Structures are given as structure tokens and as C-alpha cells.
């Protein structure tokens, strides 16, 4: 591998850690490492502390390779092909990427200074559209304020300092907007803060960030369909789905008489109420207890995924009974 000399705290312009690459491409970290060692799919650089660093060209190639493998082709048959050969042979043209380009990637920015820069830089672009600018999460006390006009594909957050409470605030914003891509552009931060953002599936870029690079990351992230996780560890790196039913709806469902020969719908609604409460509890614990923050982050994501599965089960059960979801 190539070597690149960087100090421990120096910003790395245009390069990404393996966890971020995994989030962007949908390829598990271990799979990326195997593809490098066995098939030389990409050759990342190394930092002075021996950390893998990937460039945008590496991310694009990994995305192409994954598209071919997902189509049923063995990694050994495509690893030696050039990017052009892969595109020609497998006609790599994700439907999601085409749809995103057609309507424009819908972006919300938290931070007025960065929002003004992107509004000017993206003024003539049609592939990315600025849907709104909200106050910075740090200025707003860790909450998003303002009105967001319509659906959001990506959120870009301006943060002068990576505060300990930022990851939890970012997740709340992601749940509100349902954005698939979340980027934090930061001024100062330590390795621990960056690791926490990686754990939260957030892409961290040192300021100043190039507007064209931010647009490219948003579009690339949306063009990659999430892959199904194979293990518990892989499951936890996938974003937690937003809540489908609020507490008021679940309370009504818990009281609705069931048409099946049991009270399963009522029990599932009760379980969801408790899971929602535990999910919120885990998030608050992660914010307040620094010593155990990684464990609480794991519990937060695990309970969120369990909640999403039970929500889907409840939806199918109601469809089976012909019972529409009550209004909140």
C-alpha cells in the first residue's frame, strides 16, 4: 500500500476512513479488507499511524465491484477488470442514482454560514437542491428548529467543535428528516469524537469543505442501495429506521379488538411502546454517561432495529386482519 504522512490531528482532505467507505458503499468493513488483500481491488494509502485512507476514486471502484457482485458475478472474475470494462459489461447504472439525478438530491443544511456558501455554489446545479437552512445544532442547543419543506435525502451539519452531545443530536435530526446521508463539517475535534460519529454512521469532514465534494458525497451515498446485513455487527452499522407509529397510535392499537383468535396485535403494540421507551432511554444514557457511551450506542441501535422489525410485523398483521392504522 502507498504511504501518506499526516499528523495525528491534521485534517485529511479528500480521503476517507474505512468505516466511512463502508457506509457509502454498503460493503462491510471486513469484506473491503478481504477484497484488498486477496484481489487487490483497490490500494488505499496509509496514514502515519497506519490507518487506511481511501480516495473518491477508490469509493467509486468499490461501488462498481459491488454492483457486479450483487448481479451474481464472482469477485475473482471482476476484480481484474478496469472501471470502464465493468461499466460496459454490467451496464452499471443504478436506478436510484438515475431517479436522484432526475429530481435532484434534496439537501438540508444546519448552519447558516455553510448554508449560504452552498446556496451560492450550488445555484446552477440541478442534481443537488438546497431544501432549507436551519440553525446550527450547537447554536440551537442540540435540537433542529425551523420548517423543512418536503422530504430530505441528505443533511449537512456545520459544527465548529465536535461536542460530546453532537452524535445524539445528529441521530434525532436524522430521525426527523429520514435522511439517508448525514455529513458533519467540523472545525475541531479529537479521535474519540470522530469515532463516535463513525459509530453513528455519520460522515465527518474537516472544514473548509469543498461544495462540489459535498454534492458528490450526497449523490454517491444515495446511489448505493443498502445491503442486507449478515451478522449482528454489520446490522449495527446500518442506520436505524425512523419510527412508523407514535405513542398515540400504539395506545389505540393496544385497545383495538383483534379479529384473530388471540390478542397478538395488542401484545405487539404493547411491546413497541416499551421498545420505544428503551430506545429513548439508551439515547439519553449515551449522552450522559461517557464511560459507557459505546455500549449505550449499541443498545440504542439494537433496540431501534428490533423496533423497526416489530413495526413491520404489526403492519402486516393489521393488513391480515383488514384493520387500518388509527390516526394519531
Protein backbone atom coordinates (compact mmCIF):
# COMPACT_ATOMS: atom_id res chain seq x y z
CA UNK A 1 0.00 0.00 0.00
CA UNK A 2 1.01 3.57 -0.54
CA UNK A 3 2.07 5.66 2.44
CA UNK A 4 0.92 9.13 3.34
CA UNK A 5 2.42 11.21 6.15
CA UNK A 6 -0.07 13.02 8.36
CA UNK A 7 -0.01 14.21 11.92
CA UNK A 8 -2.43 12.69 14.39
CA UNK A 9 -4.83 15.66 14.37
CA UNK A 10 -4.25 17.03 10.87
CA UNK A 11 -7.35 17.15 8.62
CA UNK A 12 -7.16 14.73 5.71
CA UNK A 13 -8.52 16.49 2.63
CA UNK A 14 -10.26 14.24 0.14
CA UNK A 15 -9.59 10.92 1.90
CA UNK A 16 -11.88 8.73 4.00
CA UNK A 17 -11.54 6.11 6.75
CA UNK A 18 -12.68 2.57 6.07
CA UNK A 19 -15.81 2.92 8.25
CA UNK A 20 -16.98 5.87 6.12
CA UNK A 21 -16.21 3.95 2.93
CA UNK A 22 -18.29 1.05 4.25
CA UNK A 23 -21.22 3.40 4.95
CA UNK A 24 -21.02 4.97 1.48
CA UNK A 25 -20.72 1.73 -0.48
CA UNK A 26 -22.76 -0.66 1.66
CA UNK A 27 -19.81 -3.09 1.78
CA UNK A 28 -18.91 -4.50 5.25
CA UNK A 29 -15.50 -3.41 6.54
CA UNK A 30 -14.19 -6.99 6.67
CA UNK A 31 -15.25 -7.58 3.05
CA UNK A 32 -13.35 -4.46 1.93
CA UNK A 33 -10.22 -5.75 3.66
CA UNK A 34 -10.56 -9.19 2.05
CA UNK A 35 -11.07 -7.69 -1.40
CA UNK A 36 -7.89 -5.63 -0.91
CA UNK A 37 -5.68 -8.45 0.38
CA UNK A 38 -6.88 -11.26 -1.91
CA UNK A 39 -7.93 -9.45 -5.08
CA UNK A 40 -6.17 -6.04 -4.95
CA UNK A 41 -9.44 -4.33 -5.88
CA UNK A 42 -8.15 -1.00 -4.50
CA UNK A 43 -4.89 0.18 -2.97
CA UNK A 44 -5.61 2.67 -0.19
CA UNK A 45 -2.93 4.88 1.25
CA UNK A 46 -1.76 4.64 4.85
CA UNK A 47 -1.50 7.42 7.41
CA UNK A 48 1.50 7.85 9.69
CA UNK A 49 -0.41 5.78 12.27
CA UNK A 50 -1.10 3.01 9.71
CA UNK A 51 -4.78 3.88 9.20
CA UNK A 52 -6.29 3.01 5.81
CA UNK A 53 -7.20 6.12 3.80
CA UNK A 54 -9.37 5.93 0.68
CA UNK A 55 -9.87 8.47 -2.07
CA UNK A 56 -13.04 9.14 -4.04
CA UNK A 57 -11.75 7.04 -6.95
CA UNK A 58 -11.41 4.07 -4.57
CA UNK A 59 -15.01 4.52 -3.39
CA UNK A 60 -16.30 4.63 -6.96
CA UNK A 61 -14.39 1.47 -7.88
CA UNK A 62 -15.64 -0.40 -4.83
CA UNK A 63 -19.20 0.64 -5.73
CA UNK A 64 -18.73 -0.74 -9.26
CA UNK A 65 -17.31 -4.02 -7.96
CA UNK A 66 -20.19 -4.39 -5.50
CA UNK A 67 -22.73 -3.79 -8.28
CA UNK A 68 -21.17 -6.60 -10.32
CA UNK A 69 -21.02 -8.99 -7.35
CA UNK A 70 -24.64 -8.19 -6.42
CA UNK A 71 -25.58 -9.05 -10.00
CA UNK A 72 -24.27 -12.59 -9.41
CA UNK A 73 -20.69 -12.41 -10.69
CA UNK A 74 -17.84 -13.85 -8.61
CA UNK A 75 -15.40 -11.35 -7.19
CA UNK A 76 -12.49 -13.21 -8.80
CA UNK A 77 -13.94 -12.61 -12.29
CA UNK A 78 -14.38 -8.86 -11.96
CA UNK A 79 -11.54 -7.78 -9.66
CA UNK A 80 -9.04 -7.55 -12.54
CA UNK A 81 -11.34 -5.54 -14.81
CA UNK A 82 -10.97 -1.78 -15.23
CA UNK A 83 -13.79 0.56 -14.23
CA UNK A 84 -14.67 1.10 -17.89
CA UNK A 85 -14.81 -2.64 -18.54
CA UNK A 86 -17.10 -3.16 -15.56
CA UNK A 87 -19.46 -0.40 -16.68
CA UNK A 88 -19.52 -1.77 -20.23
CA UNK A 89 -20.00 -5.40 -19.21
CA UNK A 90 -22.54 -4.95 -16.43
CA UNK A 91 -24.09 -1.68 -17.55
CA UNK A 92 -23.71 -0.15 -14.12
CA UNK A 93 -26.50 2.41 -13.93
CA UNK A 94 -28.33 2.19 -10.61
CA UNK A 95 -32.00 3.09 -10.85
CA UNK A 96 -31.79 5.04 -7.63
CA UNK A 97 -28.94 7.18 -8.98
CA UNK A 98 -30.97 7.98 -12.10
CA UNK A 99 -34.02 8.91 -10.06
CA UNK A 100 -31.94 11.08 -7.75
CA UNK A 101 -30.31 12.90 -10.67
CA UNK A 102 -33.67 13.47 -12.32
CA UNK A 103 -35.35 15.11 -9.33
CA UNK A 104 -32.21 16.39 -7.62
CA UNK A 105 -30.75 15.29 -4.29
CA UNK A 106 -32.70 17.15 -1.61
CA UNK A 107 -30.32 18.61 0.99
CA UNK A 108 -30.91 20.43 4.28
CA UNK A 109 -28.04 22.32 5.93
CA UNK A 110 -27.75 23.01 9.66
CA UNK A 111 -25.58 26.11 9.91
CA UNK A 112 -26.23 29.48 8.32
CA UNK A 113 -22.64 30.18 7.23
CA UNK A 114 -22.23 26.88 5.40
CA UNK A 115 -25.79 27.13 4.10
CA UNK A 116 -25.04 30.49 2.45
CA UNK A 117 -21.87 29.06 0.85
CA UNK A 118 -23.71 26.08 -0.60
CA UNK A 119 -26.62 28.19 -1.80
CA UNK A 120 -24.17 30.23 -3.87
CA UNK A 121 -22.02 27.29 -5.03
CA UNK A 122 -24.99 25.09 -5.96
CA UNK A 123 -27.05 27.84 -7.54
CA UNK A 124 -26.70 26.48 -11.09
CA UNK A 125 -26.79 22.76 -10.24
CA UNK A 126 -29.78 20.54 -10.96
CA UNK A 127 -28.51 17.33 -9.36
CA UNK A 128 -28.47 18.76 -5.83
CA UNK A 129 -31.08 21.08 -4.40
CA UNK A 130 -30.90 23.03 -1.14
CA UNK A 131 -34.28 22.49 0.54
CA UNK A 132 -33.61 24.57 3.64
CA UNK A 133 -31.08 26.06 6.03
CA UNK A 134 -31.55 25.55 9.78
CA UNK A 135 -29.57 26.97 12.71
CA UNK A 136 -26.52 25.02 13.79
CA UNK A 137 -27.26 22.16 16.17
CA UNK A 138 -24.82 23.64 18.69
CA UNK A 139 -26.41 27.10 18.44
CA UNK A 140 -29.89 25.59 18.80
CA UNK A 141 -28.95 23.61 21.90
CA UNK A 142 -28.80 20.24 20.15
CA UNK A 143 -32.22 20.44 18.51
CA UNK A 144 -33.29 21.30 14.99
CA UNK A 145 -35.55 24.30 14.63
CA UNK A 146 -37.34 25.69 11.60
CA UNK A 147 -39.56 24.22 8.93
CA UNK A 148 -38.29 21.65 6.42
CA UNK A 149 -40.13 21.79 3.12
CA UNK A 150 -40.80 18.24 1.97
CA UNK A 151 -38.67 15.05 2.01
CA UNK A 152 -34.92 15.19 2.62
CA UNK A 153 -32.23 12.94 1.13
CA UNK A 154 -29.17 14.35 2.88
CA UNK A 155 -28.34 16.54 5.86
CA UNK A 156 -25.13 18.55 6.16
CA UNK A 157 -24.30 19.85 9.64
CA UNK A 158 -21.86 22.65 10.38
CA UNK A 159 -20.09 22.23 13.73
CA UNK A 160 -17.18 24.38 14.88
CA UNK A 161 -16.41 21.82 17.62
CA UNK A 162 -17.35 18.13 17.86
CA UNK A 163 -19.16 18.33 21.20
CA UNK A 164 -19.90 15.09 23.14
CA UNK A 165 -23.65 15.64 22.70
CA UNK A 166 -23.43 16.04 18.91
CA UNK A 167 -23.89 12.36 17.83
CA UNK A 168 -27.14 12.04 19.78
CA UNK A 169 -28.41 15.35 18.37
CA UNK A 170 -27.47 14.21 14.86
CA UNK A 171 -29.46 10.99 15.27
CA UNK A 172 -32.52 12.92 16.41
CA UNK A 173 -32.25 15.11 13.31
CA UNK A 174 -31.83 12.04 11.11
CA UNK A 175 -34.96 10.51 12.61
CA UNK A 176 -36.88 13.75 11.98
CA UNK A 177 -35.74 14.21 8.38
CA UNK A 178 -35.34 10.48 7.47
CA UNK A 179 -32.20 11.44 5.56
CA UNK A 180 -30.04 8.56 4.31
CA UNK A 181 -26.84 10.61 4.15
CA UNK A 182 -25.60 12.70 7.08
CA UNK A 183 -22.40 14.76 6.88
CA UNK A 184 -20.76 16.82 9.63
CA UNK A 185 -18.33 19.55 8.58
CA UNK A 186 -16.26 20.29 11.68
CA UNK A 187 -13.59 22.74 12.77
CA UNK A 188 -12.01 20.99 15.73
CA UNK A 189 -12.39 17.50 17.18
CA UNK A 190 -10.45 14.63 18.65
CA UNK A 191 -10.17 10.98 17.63
CA UNK A 192 -12.78 9.90 20.16
CA UNK A 193 -15.35 12.33 18.74
CA UNK A 194 -14.65 11.17 15.20
CA UNK A 195 -15.01 7.53 16.27
CA UNK A 196 -18.41 8.31 17.80
CA UNK A 197 -19.58 9.87 14.55
CA UNK A 198 -18.34 6.81 12.66
CA UNK A 199 -20.36 4.63 15.04
CA UNK A 200 -23.42 6.75 14.30
CA UNK A 201 -22.96 6.28 10.51
CA UNK A 202 -22.10 9.96 10.07
CA UNK A 203 -19.51 11.17 7.55
CA UNK A 204 -17.12 13.69 9.14
CA UNK A 205 -15.18 16.18 7.00
CA UNK A 206 -12.74 18.79 8.27
CA UNK A 207 -13.61 22.38 7.41
CA UNK A 208 -13.45 24.05 5.00
CA UNK A 209 -15.29 21.51 2.84
CA UNK A 210 -15.44 21.89 -0.91
CA UNK A 211 -19.08 22.37 -2.06
CA UNK A 212 -18.50 20.14 -5.09
CA UNK A 213 -17.13 17.40 -2.85
CA UNK A 214 -20.15 17.66 -0.54
CA UNK A 215 -22.50 17.33 -3.50
CA UNK A 216 -20.59 14.31 -4.79
CA UNK A 217 -20.79 12.54 -1.41
CA UNK A 218 -24.54 13.19 -1.18
CA UNK A 219 -25.15 11.79 -4.66
CA UNK A 220 -22.84 8.80 -4.19
CA UNK A 221 -24.42 7.88 -0.87
CA UNK A 222 -27.91 7.92 -2.37
CA UNK A 223 -26.91 5.89 -5.42
CA UNK A 224 -25.92 2.91 -3.27
CA UNK A 225 -28.81 0.73 -2.15
CA UNK A 226 -28.25 -0.59 1.39
CA UNK A 227 -27.27 -4.24 1.50
CA UNK A 228 -28.79 -6.77 3.87
CA UNK A 229 -26.54 -7.31 6.91
CA UNK A 230 -25.20 -10.80 7.58
CA UNK A 231 -24.13 -10.50 11.23
CA UNK A 232 -25.07 -8.62 14.36
CA UNK A 233 -22.04 -6.32 14.00
CA UNK A 234 -22.95 -5.49 10.40
CA UNK A 235 -26.55 -4.83 11.44
CA UNK A 236 -25.45 -2.20 13.93
CA UNK A 237 -23.66 -0.08 11.31
CA UNK A 238 -26.86 0.31 9.30
CA UNK A 239 -28.93 3.43 10.07
CA UNK A 240 -31.90 2.91 12.36
CA UNK A 241 -35.21 3.40 10.57
CA UNK A 242 -37.42 6.26 11.81
CA UNK A 243 -40.45 5.42 13.91
CA UNK A 244 -43.51 4.33 11.95
CA UNK A 245 -46.06 4.62 14.77
CA UNK A 246 -46.07 7.22 17.52
CA UNK A 247 -47.19 6.56 21.10
CA UNK A 248 -50.75 7.78 20.50
CA UNK A 249 -51.27 5.34 17.61
CA UNK A 250 -49.78 2.45 19.59
CA UNK A 251 -52.05 3.22 22.52
CA UNK A 252 -55.08 2.99 20.23
CA UNK A 253 -53.85 -0.24 18.65
CA UNK A 254 -53.38 -1.79 22.08
CA UNK A 255 -57.13 -1.28 22.69
CA UNK A 256 -58.47 -2.43 19.28
CA UNK A 257 -60.28 -5.80 19.46
CA UNK A 258 -58.44 -8.43 17.42
CA UNK A 259 -60.16 -10.48 14.74
CA UNK A 260 -57.73 -13.38 15.14
CA UNK A 261 -58.13 -15.99 17.88
CA UNK A 262 -55.69 -14.24 20.21
CA UNK A 263 -54.56 -10.81 21.33
CA UNK A 264 -51.28 -10.76 19.38
CA UNK A 265 -51.84 -7.31 17.77
CA UNK A 266 -52.43 -5.80 21.21
CA UNK A 267 -49.33 -7.51 22.62
CA UNK A 268 -47.16 -6.30 19.72
CA UNK A 269 -48.38 -2.74 20.26
CA UNK A 270 -47.52 -3.01 23.96
CA UNK A 271 -44.04 -4.33 23.12
CA UNK A 272 -43.46 -1.43 20.74
CA UNK A 273 -44.37 1.07 23.45
CA UNK A 274 -41.74 -0.45 25.74
CA UNK A 275 -39.14 -0.66 22.94
CA UNK A 276 -39.70 3.00 22.05
CA UNK A 277 -39.18 3.95 25.69
CA UNK A 278 -35.99 1.88 25.93
CA UNK A 279 -34.68 3.34 22.66
CA UNK A 280 -35.10 6.86 24.06
CA UNK A 281 -33.57 5.78 27.37
CA UNK A 282 -30.48 4.34 25.62
CA UNK A 283 -30.03 7.56 23.66
CA UNK A 284 -30.16 9.67 26.83
CA UNK A 285 -27.76 7.32 28.63
CA UNK A 286 -25.28 7.56 25.77
CA UNK A 287 -25.33 11.34 26.03
CA UNK A 288 -24.86 11.49 29.79
CA UNK A 289 -22.57 8.57 30.61
CA UNK A 290 -19.27 8.99 28.80
CA UNK A 291 -17.64 5.88 30.24
CA UNK A 292 -20.24 3.54 28.75
CA UNK A 293 -21.21 5.53 25.65
CA UNK A 294 -20.22 2.81 23.17
CA UNK A 295 -22.35 0.21 24.96
CA UNK A 296 -25.31 2.58 25.08
CA UNK A 297 -24.85 3.41 21.40
CA UNK A 298 -25.00 -0.32 20.63
CA UNK A 299 -28.18 -0.71 22.73
CA UNK A 300 -29.76 2.30 21.03
CA UNK A 301 -29.18 0.90 17.53
CA UNK A 302 -30.12 -2.66 18.52
CA UNK A 303 -33.41 -1.57 20.09
CA UNK A 304 -34.11 0.64 17.06
CA UNK A 305 -33.67 -2.26 14.65
CA UNK A 306 -35.84 -4.50 16.85
CA UNK A 307 -38.48 -1.79 16.89
CA UNK A 308 -38.42 -1.50 13.09
CA UNK A 309 -38.88 -5.27 12.71
CA UNK A 310 -41.82 -5.30 15.12
CA UNK A 311 -43.37 -2.30 13.34
CA UNK A 312 -43.24 -4.20 10.06
CA UNK A 313 -44.77 -7.25 11.76
CA UNK A 314 -47.57 -5.12 13.21
CA UNK A 315 -48.23 -3.54 9.81
CA UNK A 316 -48.53 -6.95 8.16
CA UNK A 317 -50.72 -8.24 10.98
CA UNK A 318 -53.11 -5.32 10.58
CA UNK A 319 -53.20 -5.93 6.82
CA UNK A 320 -54.01 -9.60 7.51
CA UNK A 321 -56.91 -8.53 9.70
CA UNK A 322 -58.01 -5.78 7.35
CA UNK A 323 -57.58 -3.21 10.10
CA UNK A 324 -56.30 0.23 9.03
CA UNK A 325 -53.88 2.03 11.33
CA UNK A 326 -55.73 4.56 13.51
CA UNK A 327 -54.95 8.24 13.14
CA UNK A 328 -52.66 9.80 15.74
